[in-house]
mmCIF file of C-alpha atoms in Angstrom:
data_model
loop_
_atom_site.group_PDB
_atom_site.id
_atom_site.type_symbol
_atom_site.label_atom_id
_atom_site.label_comp_id
_atom_site.label_asym_id
_atom_site.label_seq_id
_atom_site.Cartn_x
_atom_site.Cartn_y
_atom_site.Cartn_z
ATOM 1 C CA GLN V 1 -15.275 -74.964 14.099
ATOM 2 C CA VAL V 2 -19.031 -75.017 13.357
ATOM 3 C CA GLN V 3 -21.293 -77.969 13.401
ATOM 4 C CA LEU V 4 -24.741 -77.547 11.756
ATOM 5 C CA VAL V 5 -27.897 -79.836 12.121
ATOM 6 C CA GLU V 6 -30.992 -79.090 10.018
ATOM 7 C CA SER V 7 -34.529 -80.308 10.953
ATOM 8 C CA GLY V 8 -38.020 -79.607 9.886
ATOM 9 C CA GLY V 9 -38.255 -81.131 6.559
ATOM 10 C CA GLY V 10 -41.018 -83.520 5.318
ATOM 11 C CA LEU V 11 -43.749 -84.146 2.967
ATOM 12 C CA VAL V 12 -46.371 -81.330 2.255
ATOM 13 C CA GLN V 13 -48.810 -80.654 -0.484
ATOM 14 C CA ALA V 14 -48.406 -77.849 -3.023
ATOM 15 C CA GLY V 15 -49.275 -74.550 -1.634
ATOM 16 C CA GLY V 16 -48.425 -75.538 1.919
ATOM 17 C CA SER V 17 -45.640 -74.324 4.325
ATOM 18 C CA LEU V 18 -42.782 -75.759 6.171
ATOM 19 C CA ARG V 19 -40.198 -74.226 8.526
ATOM 20 C CA LEU V 20 -36.712 -75.620 8.530
ATOM 21 C CA SER V 21 -34.511 -75.073 11.442
ATOM 22 C CA CYS V 22 -30.602 -75.215 11.583
ATOM 23 C CA ALA V 23 -29.110 -75.571 14.951
ATOM 24 C CA ALA V 24 -25.421 -74.678 15.232
ATOM 25 C CA THR V 25 -22.680 -75.523 17.737
ATOM 26 C CA GLY V 26 -19.422 -73.587 18.080
ATOM 27 C CA ARG V 27 -18.862 -70.235 19.822
ATOM 28 C CA THR V 28 -17.964 -68.443 16.546
ATOM 29 C CA PHE V 29 -21.390 -69.014 15.138
ATOM 30 C CA ILE V 30 -22.548 -65.638 15.869
ATOM 31 C CA SER V 31 -19.905 -64.065 13.601
ATOM 32 C CA TYR V 32 -20.698 -66.188 10.531
ATOM 33 C CA ALA V 33 -22.881 -65.457 7.646
ATOM 34 C CA LEU V 34 -25.473 -68.303 7.248
ATOM 35 C CA GLY V 35 -27.263 -69.626 4.070
ATOM 36 C CA TRP V 36 -29.847 -72.149 2.956
ATOM 37 C CA LEU V 37 -29.140 -74.056 -0.174
ATOM 38 C CA ARG V 38 -30.852 -77.089 -1.738
ATOM 39 C CA GLN V 39 -30.085 -79.832 -4.152
ATOM 40 C CA ALA V 40 -32.567 -81.612 -6.281
ATOM 41 C CA PRO V 41 -32.037 -85.098 -7.891
ATOM 42 C CA GLY V 42 -29.786 -84.757 -11.028
ATOM 43 C CA LYS V 43 -29.214 -80.972 -10.312
ATOM 44 C CA GLU V 44 -26.537 -78.930 -8.782
ATOM 45 C CA ARG V 45 -26.656 -77.459 -5.451
ATOM 46 C CA GLU V 46 -28.654 -74.069 -5.547
ATOM 47 C CA PHE V 47 -28.332 -71.096 -3.328
ATOM 48 C CA LEU V 48 -31.508 -69.920 -1.846
ATOM 49 C CA ALA V 49 -31.007 -67.355 0.861
ATOM 50 C CA ALA V 50 -28.511 -65.926 3.220
ATOM 51 C CA VAL V 51 -28.438 -63.834 6.348
ATOM 52 C CA THR V 52 -25.495 -61.689 7.844
ATOM 53 C CA TRP V 53 -24.171 -62.383 11.278
ATOM 54 C CA SER V 54 -26.387 -59.697 12.763
ATOM 55 C CA GLY V 55 -29.467 -60.605 10.906
ATOM 56 C CA GLY V 56 -29.795 -57.243 9.625
ATOM 57 C CA SER V 57 -29.353 -58.061 5.776
ATOM 58 C CA THR V 58 -30.968 -60.913 3.991
ATOM 59 C CA TYR V 59 -30.671 -62.005 0.401
ATOM 60 C CA TYR V 60 -32.755 -64.435 -1.678
ATOM 61 C CA ALA V 61 -32.693 -66.254 -5.056
ATOM 62 C CA ASP V 62 -35.169 -65.041 -7.657
ATOM 63 C CA SER V 63 -36.744 -68.525 -7.344
ATOM 64 C CA VAL V 64 -37.851 -68.137 -3.887
ATOM 65 C CA LYS V 65 -38.086 -64.336 -3.222
ATOM 66 C CA GLY V 66 -41.434 -63.538 -1.672
ATOM 67 C CA ARG V 67 -42.054 -67.173 -0.667
ATOM 68 C CA PHE V 68 -39.172 -68.095 1.646
ATOM 69 C CA THR V 69 -37.886 -66.138 4.563
ATOM 70 C CA ILE V 70 -34.563 -66.589 6.354
ATOM 71 C CA SER V 71 -33.919 -65.534 9.853
ATOM 72 C CA ARG V 72 -31.597 -66.170 12.718
ATOM 73 C CA ASP V 73 -31.624 -66.176 16.504
ATOM 74 C CA ASN V 74 -28.216 -65.927 17.794
ATOM 75 C CA SER V 75 -29.359 -66.384 21.350
ATOM 76 C CA LYS V 76 -30.389 -69.987 20.348
ATOM 77 C CA ASN V 77 -27.681 -70.459 17.714
ATOM 78 C CA THR V 78 -30.280 -71.273 15.245
ATOM 79 C CA VAL V 79 -31.126 -70.144 11.705
ATOM 80 C CA TYR V 80 -34.604 -70.593 10.065
ATOM 81 C CA LEU V 81 -36.123 -70.925 6.680
ATOM 82 C CA GLN V 82 -39.819 -70.218 6.579
ATOM 83 C CA MET V 83 -41.081 -71.736 3.215
ATOM 84 C CA ASN V 84 -44.534 -70.669 2.020
ATOM 85 C CA SER V 85 -46.495 -71.396 -1.177
ATOM 86 C CA LEU V 86 -44.539 -74.369 -1.813
ATOM 87 C CA LYS V 87 -44.413 -75.872 -5.336
ATOM 88 C CA PRO V 88 -43.527 -79.504 -6.487
ATOM 89 C CA GLU V 89 -40.341 -77.972 -7.965
ATOM 90 C CA ASP V 90 -39.222 -77.090 -4.481
ATOM 91 C CA THR V 91 -38.584 -80.762 -3.873
ATOM 92 C CA ALA V 92 -34.985 -81.287 -2.849
ATOM 93 C CA VAL V 93 -32.562 -81.860 -0.041
ATOM 94 C CA TYR V 94 -32.240 -78.686 1.955
ATOM 95 C CA TYR V 95 -28.955 -77.683 3.578
ATOM 96 C CA CYS V 96 -27.761 -75.011 5.879
ATOM 97 C CA ALA V 97 -24.324 -73.681 5.517
ATOM 98 C CA ALA V 98 -21.977 -71.118 7.151
ATOM 99 C CA ASP V 99 -19.331 -68.835 5.871
ATOM 100 C CA PRO V 100 -16.995 -66.969 8.113
ATOM 101 C CA ARG V 101 -16.074 -64.491 5.321
ATOM 102 C CA GLY V 102 -19.586 -63.121 4.828
ATOM 103 C CA ILE V 103 -22.367 -63.556 2.502
ATOM 104 C CA SER V 104 -21.910 -65.884 -0.517
ATOM 105 C CA PHE V 105 -24.387 -66.669 -3.354
ATOM 106 C CA ASP V 106 -21.866 -69.524 -4.556
ATOM 107 C CA PRO V 107 -22.502 -72.884 -3.001
ATOM 108 C CA ASN V 108 -18.774 -73.673 -3.423
ATOM 109 C CA GLU V 109 -17.800 -70.868 -1.070
ATOM 110 C CA TYR V 110 -19.430 -72.147 2.106
ATOM 111 C CA TYR V 111 -17.193 -73.635 4.518
ATOM 112 C CA TYR V 112 -19.487 -75.654 6.785
ATOM 113 C CA TRP V 113 -22.419 -77.631 5.931
ATOM 114 C CA GLY V 114 -25.251 -79.573 7.635
ATOM 115 C CA GLN V 115 -26.327 -83.097 6.552
ATOM 116 C CA GLY V 116 -29.352 -81.898 4.841
ATOM 117 C CA THR V 117 -33.124 -82.283 5.432
ATOM 118 C CA GLN V 118 -35.643 -83.720 2.729
ATOM 119 C CA VAL V 119 -38.360 -81.624 1.542
ATOM 120 C CA THR V 120 -41.006 -83.150 -0.665
ATOM 121 C CA VAL V 121 -43.794 -81.196 -2.180
ATOM 122 C CA SER V 122 -46.680 -83.237 -3.791
ATOM 123 C CA SER V 123 -48.805 -81.902 -6.566
#
């Protein structure tokens, strides 16, 4: 069992940066692939980025490639999402999620989810 708690969301102007954190509990955390996803009002949940259990491989959606960076620190049971050059269309609730089977690009494949943190980008 893994429990995830996101933090770091807030209000930022377009072009600004935020770093989201996701703290995990559960001794099996280190073996799970982790992802960041988001859901904007009226839209489906969207995959953004994922990282393997070792942190050695990362994957990104085209919409955030070059602007967002995912990383993890297994010694702190934490995964991060550094978001730069934010745009108003990045406004959404951001979730971290875990999948014990490996990397997934499909939001429906993730087993465990945090409660989400709101990110609002003003123009």
